[in-house]
Amino acid sequence: MDHLDELEAQSIYLLREAYHSFSNLCMPWSMGKDSNVLIWLSKKAFCGKIPYPLLHIDTTYEFPEMLEFREWAQKEYDLELIVKINEDARAGRGSYTTSVGYETHDPVTVTHELKTVALQQVMAERKFDALITGIRRDEDSTRAKERYFSPRNAEFEWDYKDQPPEFWNQFTTALEPGEHIRVQPLLDWAEVDIWRYIEREQIPIPTMYFARPGEDGKLYRFRSLGCWPITKPIPSEATDIPAIVAELMVTKTSERAGRAQDHHERNAMQKLRAKGFM
Amino acid sequence: MANKSLPTSDFRSPTSPKLRIVIVGHVDHGKSTLIGRLFHDTHSLPDGKVEQIRKASEAEGMEFEFAFLLDALLEEQEQNITIDTTQLPFRTASREYVIIDAPGHKEFLKNMITGAASADAAILLIDAHEGIQEQSKRHAYLLSLLGIRQILVAVNKMDLVEYSQERFEEVRADYTEFLSKLGIEPLDFIPISAKLGLNITTSSPELNWFSGSPILEALETLEISAPPEGLPLRFVLQDVYRFDERRILAGRIETGSLKVGDEIMFWPGGKKSRIKTIELWNASVAPTVAAVGEPVAMTLEEQIFVERGQIGGHPGEGPAEGREIHASLFWLQAESLAVNTPFTLKIGTQSVEGRLVEITRVLDSSTLEPLPGSPAALHKNEVADVRIRVRKPLAFDRHDRISGCGRFVIVTGKRIGGGGIIREAEYAGDQTVTSDNITWTISPVTREARVEHLGHRGAVLWLTGLSGSGKSTLATGLEYQLHRRGLASFILDGDNLRHGLCANLGFSPEDRTENIRRAGETAKLMAESGLVVICSLISPYRADRENVRHICERDGIPFAEVYVNASLEVCEARDPRGLYKKARAGEIKDFTGLGSPYEAPETPEIEIQTGVRSLEDSLQELFQFAVDLSRSTEQAVGGELERGSGI
């Protein structure tokens, strides 16, 4: 077994444990590269049939190309897909006095309302007891201390100061009232592992990850994908996966540097994540 | 818009996996300084970080310390939060490393174990000046329990002892002696000064008497743990899925390998079939073999009842099976774990209710000597040798034989409270018969054949309770009902046995023990012939009943302790044979409940309160229980236990 085989084996083990442990789990899906690797691993874990629904939190600021990919993948993989929009926040009704959007609000507020609150709403509606997320330790220092099975309380808060022990592939699977568990099968993967696996397995991904000319004629690609008003491409000539891998070997910038909500204020990720962001 | 301070850009992996190191040792022996040093000296820090920290230290009027680098990496300084286990990557010219770090003193052990359980190697850090301290010993003991074999000892702060070789040798001798008690042989002892950067990346003139490698060179010789080779197959079953026509067994190969066509047996129970296919989605050619570490989905030739938690292996090479475990246990939770408190034990994918029956000894981590007295509970951060009983048979291995199937966690409430490793296991095949001249005669009629013939399997129901509690009434009622249902059954009655098989025995404790042993052996033989044996004996001593359980379960006979419970007052009022009256009058000595003790079962499989419920209800419950116990497990295939049919 090589390194990718080992990562794959552990992720499949975790997915099967999650499916056994929870009666009503669901897998958030952003259509990004990590998300698509999760779909692929789920297919492998369950011999071609994904036994839980996928959930897209649609902020209404999605790149059109991502929505096309969503439609294509839903058919291709035969997915049970839930699409959730925080309609109240967008329309400025219910508990919202004004419409929430990037045009009027800062990225941290918008991310919280349109992603985390939307997730809370759908969790309340569908009573999910576990979410399978695609986060990785190497993305961010707050994600580096995550567990494979990580409890969140009823307010979605993460008690990172006092996490339950987790070792020997034994996980927290029992819930206190109101809790749910975040299952994180990609925790051990690095960005470059994801790319090597996508290449090895020929996993379909949106083409926005590959370099193409921008308005100034120079080449750009997206390294990480989010809402279009706050996601910036990076200068890159990588038009295929080997070129992306080569680029990652020498880059000095972090993966999420193009994601404005992380950097809006100091410790923004810490604050977002403590309140329930993935 | 600055990058986060964690050097994420250095977490890029080439093709090789990373060596995972945990650094442990007594508080203030220099853990953070060593980590900061390793990062600095391997150029794994973001540009300008050192200067930034140096300036910040100066501004605060503090001397620069490498420990600050670690703090900065963790964003601790800025945010003043306690950070849980985290993983810090760095790389050398030849490969990548991950330092698993668990800062903070309060919850250190819990976080250290979470991180260290997956480490390939450990650095044990000792302050040359202070020498071996309590945590130096406790952490070493935990490393030995976690099974970490590659251990380097770094003797730090050599600058504080004037680079004294004599002091270094003294620490080495002391610690070597202690570690040898744990079976730990360190790969090397290295004198260092993390603060001054001595013997970190290169050898240092101040320590020129030391001929060994500096830390980084020593790290480069460590090996990434590979899955163990040459061990028998352990296929840990996670789930049974049902797709269309296929019934798929999903799990992981913990050790060994398997191939299509192999005979495979599942423990506990020992059901046997043959591997028909290995299923793999999106494969152009279906695989025919699978090796250690691989996730596997398979179908079987012959449908047998298997369920999550069972372990697949090749016949004759299976795990041990039983309801009692001898283990070393570490406890991490604030609430103590008391003897007899029920908990959930998880081993592999098995999950079963259990309890501590005995804390054999709690070890003083400083001396590894047992603490005096017989402890009734295990407290936070203690380690102990314990005996655990579980409610249904478990399949397991000795930890030093197959570690993946020999270690478990204990869950109390909703959280993992501690973990343990199994020290003893009795394997079928190496059960020793005491005399060389006795051999077992093997019958050509197998247990399966008997089950097929009778339609159920043999079992032992052991009714225990005071005289007059209702054992005989229940036993005869039960036998009648079983007989009517077509189950072959028989009653072994204590009084009847004393007329023949046990006629030479009296009522002394020794004789009572022998009486029960004979009854138990007889019951087991009868159950082996296929009968449901209903034993009705006062059997006042817990240890004797446990012995019968052992006799039965050792040979795979289902055993259930049935506690026929009625208060002494109720029994004495009933007094069907006038025995209590005689005992009160002094005509019977050592009468159970009066002159002689009755030790009530602590966790019987079933309890019947005859003083409270009607005979009819009690019988109905017992009857249903007996039918379930004697049900051959094949008959349950397709029953409600099957999961995953909806996908």
PDB file of C-alpha atoms in Angstrom, chain B residues 9-179:
ATOM      1  CA  SER B   9       3.010  25.726   2.846  1.00  0.00           C
ATOM      2  CA  ASP B  10       5.407  23.167   4.249  1.00  0.00           C
ATOM      3  CA  PHE B  11       2.766  20.490   4.629  1.00  0.00           C
ATOM      4  CA  ARG B  12       3.096  19.534   0.987  1.00  0.00           C
ATOM      5  CA  SER B  13       3.735  15.897   0.792  1.00  0.00           C
ATOM      6  CA  PRO B  14       5.876  14.234  -1.801  1.00  0.00           C
ATOM      7  CA  THR B  15       5.031  10.600  -2.430  1.00  0.00           C
ATOM      8  CA  SER B  16       6.228   9.299   0.910  1.00  0.00           C
ATOM      9  CA  PRO B  17       4.188   9.330   4.089  1.00  0.00           C
ATOM     10  CA  LYS B  18       5.339  11.352   7.053  1.00  0.00           C
ATOM     11  CA  LEU B  19       7.070  10.111  10.155  1.00  0.00           C
ATOM     12  CA  ARG B  20       4.922  10.960  13.146  1.00  0.00           C
ATOM     13  CA  ILE B  21       6.755  11.873  16.334  1.00  0.00           C
ATOM     14  CA  VAL B  22       5.438  12.646  19.762  1.00  0.00           C
ATOM     15  CA  ILE B  23       7.606  14.523  22.257  1.00  0.00           C
ATOM     16  CA  VAL B  24       6.897  13.814  25.919  1.00  0.00           C
ATOM     17  CA  GLY B  25       8.503  14.414  29.274  1.00  0.00           C
ATOM     18  CA  HIS B  26       8.106  16.144  32.573  1.00  0.00           C
ATOM     19  CA  VAL B  27       6.763  19.679  32.629  1.00  0.00           C
ATOM     20  CA  ASP B  28       9.452  22.312  31.962  1.00  0.00           C
ATOM     21  CA  HIS B  29      11.988  19.792  30.746  1.00  0.00           C
ATOM     22  CA  GLY B  30      12.048  21.657  27.447  1.00  0.00           C
ATOM     23  CA  LYS B  31       9.412  20.193  25.143  1.00  0.00           C
ATOM     24  CA  SER B  32       8.329  23.474  23.561  1.00  0.00           C
ATOM     25  CA  THR B  33      11.913  24.661  23.249  1.00  0.00           C
ATOM     26  CA  LEU B  34      12.923  21.497  21.415  1.00  0.00           C
ATOM     27  CA  ILE B  35      10.001  21.778  18.999  1.00  0.00           C
ATOM     28  CA  GLY B  36      10.784  25.444  18.346  1.00  0.00           C
ATOM     29  CA  ARG B  37      14.419  24.506  17.804  1.00  0.00           C
ATOM     30  CA  LEU B  38      13.622  21.708  15.366  1.00  0.00           C
ATOM     31  CA  PHE B  39      11.455  24.058  13.326  1.00  0.00           C
ATOM     32  CA  HIS B  40      14.051  26.789  13.324  1.00  0.00           C
ATOM     33  CA  ASP B  41      17.024  24.600  12.506  1.00  0.00           C
ATOM     34  CA  THR B  42      15.258  22.795   9.688  1.00  0.00           C
ATOM     35  CA  HIS B  43      14.198  26.138   8.183  1.00  0.00           C
ATOM     36  CA  SER B  44      10.575  25.141   8.487  1.00  0.00           C
ATOM     37  CA  LEU B  45       9.425  28.544   9.723  1.00  0.00           C
ATOM     38  CA  PRO B  46       7.812  31.231   7.598  1.00  0.00           C
ATOM     39  CA  ASP B  47      10.192  33.991   6.544  1.00  0.00           C
ATOM     40  CA  GLY B  48      10.792  36.660   9.161  1.00  0.00           C
ATOM     41  CA  LYS B  49       9.106  34.718  11.948  1.00  0.00           C
ATOM     42  CA  VAL B  50      12.168  34.519  14.167  1.00  0.00           C
ATOM     43  CA  GLU B  51      12.896  38.226  13.807  1.00  0.00           C
ATOM     44  CA  GLN B  52       9.293  39.050  14.554  1.00  0.00           C
ATOM     45  CA  ILE B  53       9.353  37.042  17.766  1.00  0.00           C
ATOM     46  CA  ARG B  54      12.764  38.383  18.746  1.00  0.00           C
ATOM     47  CA  LYS B  55      11.476  41.946  18.443  1.00  0.00           C
ATOM     48  CA  ALA B  56       8.291  41.130  20.318  1.00  0.00           C
ATOM     49  CA  SER B  57      10.315  39.565  23.143  1.00  0.00           C
ATOM     50  CA  GLU B  58      12.604  42.570  23.342  1.00  0.00           C
ATOM     51  CA  ALA B  59       9.657  44.950  23.411  1.00  0.00           C
ATOM     52  CA  GLU B  60       8.306  43.021  26.383  1.00  0.00           C
ATOM     53  CA  GLY B  61      11.715  43.111  28.041  1.00  0.00           C
ATOM     54  CA  MET B  62      12.054  39.344  27.830  1.00  0.00           C
ATOM     55  CA  GLU B  63      14.902  37.198  26.682  1.00  0.00           C
ATOM     56  CA  PHE B  64      14.173  35.451  23.396  1.00  0.00           C
ATOM     57  CA  GLU B  65      13.254  31.826  23.780  1.00  0.00           C
ATOM     58  CA  PHE B  66      12.675  29.147  21.202  1.00  0.00           C
ATOM     59  CA  ALA B  67       9.603  28.045  23.075  1.00  0.00           C
ATOM     60  CA  PHE B  68       8.019  31.323  21.921  1.00  0.00           C
ATOM     61  CA  LEU B  69       8.294  30.077  18.366  1.00  0.00           C
ATOM     62  CA  LEU B  70       6.038  27.190  19.175  1.00  0.00           C
ATOM     63  CA  ASP B  71       3.640  29.485  20.952  1.00  0.00           C
ATOM     64  CA  ALA B  72       3.597  31.725  17.931  1.00  0.00           C
ATOM     65  CA  LEU B  73       2.982  28.818  15.635  1.00  0.00           C
ATOM     66  CA  LEU B  74       0.032  27.900  17.720  1.00  0.00           C
ATOM     67  CA  GLU B  75      -1.219  31.450  17.919  1.00  0.00           C
ATOM     68  CA  GLU B  76      -1.302  30.956  21.635  1.00  0.00           C
ATOM     69  CA  GLN B  77       0.395  34.186  22.530  1.00  0.00           C
ATOM     70  CA  GLU B  78      -2.096  36.284  20.627  1.00  0.00           C
ATOM     71  CA  GLN B  79      -5.244  34.525  21.625  1.00  0.00           C
ATOM     72  CA  ASN B  80      -4.459  33.092  24.987  1.00  0.00           C
ATOM     73  CA  ILE B  81      -6.354  29.903  24.319  1.00  0.00           C
ATOM     74  CA  THR B  82      -5.436  26.407  25.314  1.00  0.00           C
ATOM     75  CA  ILE B  83      -4.794  24.427  22.229  1.00  0.00           C
ATOM     76  CA  ASP B  84      -5.658  20.799  21.966  1.00  0.00           C
ATOM     77  CA  THR B  85      -3.654  18.127  20.199  1.00  0.00           C
ATOM     78  CA  THR B  86      -2.262  19.536  17.026  1.00  0.00           C
ATOM     79  CA  GLN B  87       0.043  18.381  14.310  1.00  0.00           C
ATOM     80  CA  LEU B  88       3.020  20.400  13.195  1.00  0.00           C
ATOM     81  CA  PRO B  89       4.760  19.516   9.972  1.00  0.00           C
ATOM     82  CA  PHE B  90       8.421  20.059   9.166  1.00  0.00           C
ATOM     83  CA  ARG B  91      10.732  18.600   6.607  1.00  0.00           C
ATOM     84  CA  THR B  92      14.372  17.774   6.233  1.00  0.00           C
ATOM     85  CA  ALA B  93      16.223  17.206   2.986  1.00  0.00           C
ATOM     86  CA  SER B  94      15.278  13.546   3.018  1.00  0.00           C
ATOM     87  CA  ARG B  95      11.705  13.383   4.252  1.00  0.00           C
ATOM     88  CA  GLU B  96       8.743  14.929   6.074  1.00  0.00           C
ATOM     89  CA  TYR B  97       7.825  14.779   9.721  1.00  0.00           C
ATOM     90  CA  VAL B  98       4.812  15.581  11.786  1.00  0.00           C
ATOM     91  CA  ILE B  99       5.266  16.533  15.403  1.00  0.00           C
ATOM     92  CA  ILE B 100       2.184  15.659  17.348  1.00  0.00           C
ATOM     93  CA  ASP B 101       1.919  18.193  20.078  1.00  0.00           C
ATOM     94  CA  ALA B 102      -0.403  18.441  23.024  1.00  0.00           C
ATOM     95  CA  PRO B 103       0.309  21.687  24.809  1.00  0.00           C
ATOM     96  CA  GLY B 104      -1.264  22.640  28.092  1.00  0.00           C
ATOM     97  CA  HIS B 105      -0.686  20.910  31.373  1.00  0.00           C
ATOM     98  CA  LYS B 106      -4.162  20.225  32.660  1.00  0.00           C
ATOM     99  CA  GLU B 107      -5.447  17.961  29.934  1.00  0.00           C
ATOM    100  CA  PHE B 108      -2.022  16.916  28.741  1.00  0.00           C
ATOM    101  CA  LEU B 109      -2.427  13.184  29.190  1.00  0.00           C
ATOM    102  CA  LYS B 110      -5.735  12.942  27.344  1.00  0.00           C
ATOM    103  CA  ASN B 111      -4.393  14.935  24.443  1.00  0.00           C
ATOM    104  CA  MET B 112      -1.036  13.240  24.453  1.00  0.00           C
ATOM    105  CA  ILE B 113      -2.660   9.834  24.182  1.00  0.00           C
ATOM    106  CA  THR B 114      -4.948  11.005  21.403  1.00  0.00           C
ATOM    107  CA  GLY B 115      -1.896  12.156  19.493  1.00  0.00           C
ATOM    108  CA  ALA B 116       0.659   9.581  20.537  1.00  0.00           C
ATOM    109  CA  ALA B 117      -1.535   6.564  19.789  1.00  0.00           C
ATOM    110  CA  SER B 118      -0.827   7.098  16.102  1.00  0.00           C
ATOM    111  CA  ALA B 119       2.845   8.068  16.447  1.00  0.00           C
ATOM    112  CA  ASP B 120       5.648   6.105  14.812  1.00  0.00           C
ATOM    113  CA  ALA B 121       8.232   7.211  17.350  1.00  0.00           C
ATOM    114  CA  ALA B 122       8.681   9.213  20.520  1.00  0.00           C
ATOM    115  CA  ILE B 123      11.286  11.481  22.022  1.00  0.00           C
ATOM    116  CA  LEU B 124      11.403  11.255  25.805  1.00  0.00           C
ATOM    117  CA  LEU B 125      12.858  14.452  27.138  1.00  0.00           C
ATOM    118  CA  ILE B 126      14.738  14.630  30.433  1.00  0.00           C
ATOM    119  CA  ASP B 127      16.244  17.641  32.142  1.00  0.00           C
ATOM    120  CA  ALA B 128      19.889  16.784  32.870  1.00  0.00           C
ATOM    121  CA  HIS B 129      19.789  18.977  35.924  1.00  0.00           C
ATOM    122  CA  GLU B 130      16.556  17.680  37.485  1.00  0.00           C
ATOM    123  CA  GLY B 131      16.895  14.109  36.297  1.00  0.00           C
ATOM    124  CA  ILE B 132      14.030  11.634  36.166  1.00  0.00           C
ATOM    125  CA  GLN B 133      10.768  13.046  37.450  1.00  0.00           C
ATOM    126  CA  GLU B 134       7.303  11.596  37.905  1.00  0.00           C
ATOM    127  CA  GLN B 135       6.052  12.380  34.415  1.00  0.00           C
ATOM    128  CA  SER B 136       9.264  11.044  32.869  1.00  0.00           C
ATOM    129  CA  LYS B 137       8.112   7.704  34.234  1.00  0.00           C
ATOM    130  CA  ARG B 138       4.392   8.006  33.681  1.00  0.00           C
ATOM    131  CA  HIS B 139       4.812   9.041  30.046  1.00  0.00           C
ATOM    132  CA  ALA B 140       7.247   6.206  29.411  1.00  0.00           C
ATOM    133  CA  TYR B 141       4.737   3.767  30.868  1.00  0.00           C
ATOM    134  CA  LEU B 142       1.997   5.129  28.619  1.00  0.00           C
ATOM    135  CA  LEU B 143       4.239   4.876  25.569  1.00  0.00           C
ATOM    136  CA  SER B 144       4.744   1.216  26.407  1.00  0.00           C
ATOM    137  CA  LEU B 145       0.974   0.703  26.716  1.00  0.00           C
ATOM    138  CA  LEU B 146       0.423   2.474  23.401  1.00  0.00           C
ATOM    139  CA  GLY B 147       2.909   0.086  21.844  1.00  0.00           C
ATOM    140  CA  ILE B 148       5.370   2.692  20.603  1.00  0.00           C
ATOM    141  CA  ARG B 149       8.633   0.875  20.120  1.00  0.00           C
ATOM    142  CA  GLN B 150      10.958   3.485  18.617  1.00  0.00           C
ATOM    143  CA  ILE B 151      12.021   5.720  21.451  1.00  0.00           C
ATOM    144  CA  LEU B 152      14.845   8.251  21.667  1.00  0.00           C
ATOM    145  CA  VAL B 153      15.803   9.780  24.979  1.00  0.00           C
ATOM    146  CA  ALA B 154      17.060  13.352  24.794  1.00  0.00           C
ATOM    147  CA  VAL B 155      18.898  14.535  27.906  1.00  0.00           C
ATOM    148  CA  ASN B 156      18.258  18.267  27.696  1.00  0.00           C
ATOM    149  CA  LYS B 157      19.724  21.367  29.343  1.00  0.00           C
ATOM    150  CA  MET B 158      23.262  19.972  29.239  1.00  0.00           C
ATOM    151  CA  ASP B 159      24.419  23.619  29.449  1.00  0.00           C
ATOM    152  CA  LEU B 160      23.061  23.753  33.021  1.00  0.00           C
ATOM    153  CA  VAL B 161      25.281  20.856  34.129  1.00  0.00           C
ATOM    154  CA  GLU B 162      28.433  22.182  32.468  1.00  0.00           C
ATOM    155  CA  TYR B 163      28.204  19.580  29.706  1.00  0.00           C
ATOM    156  CA  SER B 164      29.130  16.934  32.254  1.00  0.00           C
ATOM    157  CA  GLN B 165      29.519  13.486  30.739  1.00  0.00           C
ATOM    158  CA  GLU B 166      29.339  12.043  34.235  1.00  0.00           C
ATOM    159  CA  ARG B 167      25.904  13.567  34.813  1.00  0.00           C
ATOM    160  CA  PHE B 168      24.714  12.338  31.419  1.00  0.00           C
ATOM    161  CA  GLU B 169      25.859   8.789  32.184  1.00  0.00           C
ATOM    162  CA  GLU B 170      24.154   8.951  35.550  1.00  0.00           C
ATOM    163  CA  VAL B 171      20.804   9.942  33.998  1.00  0.00           C
ATOM    164  CA  ARG B 172      21.254   7.313  31.326  1.00  0.00           C
ATOM    165  CA  ALA B 173      21.918   4.556  33.861  1.00  0.00           C
ATOM    166  CA  ASP B 174      18.941   5.512  36.047  1.00  0.00           C
ATOM    167  CA  TYR B 175      16.515   5.801  33.196  1.00  0.00           C
ATOM    168  CA  THR B 176      17.718   2.685  31.411  1.00  0.00           C
ATOM    169  CA  GLU B 177      17.024   0.704  34.542  1.00  0.00           C
ATOM    170  CA  PHE B 178      13.526   2.133  34.859  1.00  0.00           C
ATOM    171  CA  LEU B 179      12.678   1.680  31.188  1.00  0.00           C
TER     172      LEU B 179
END
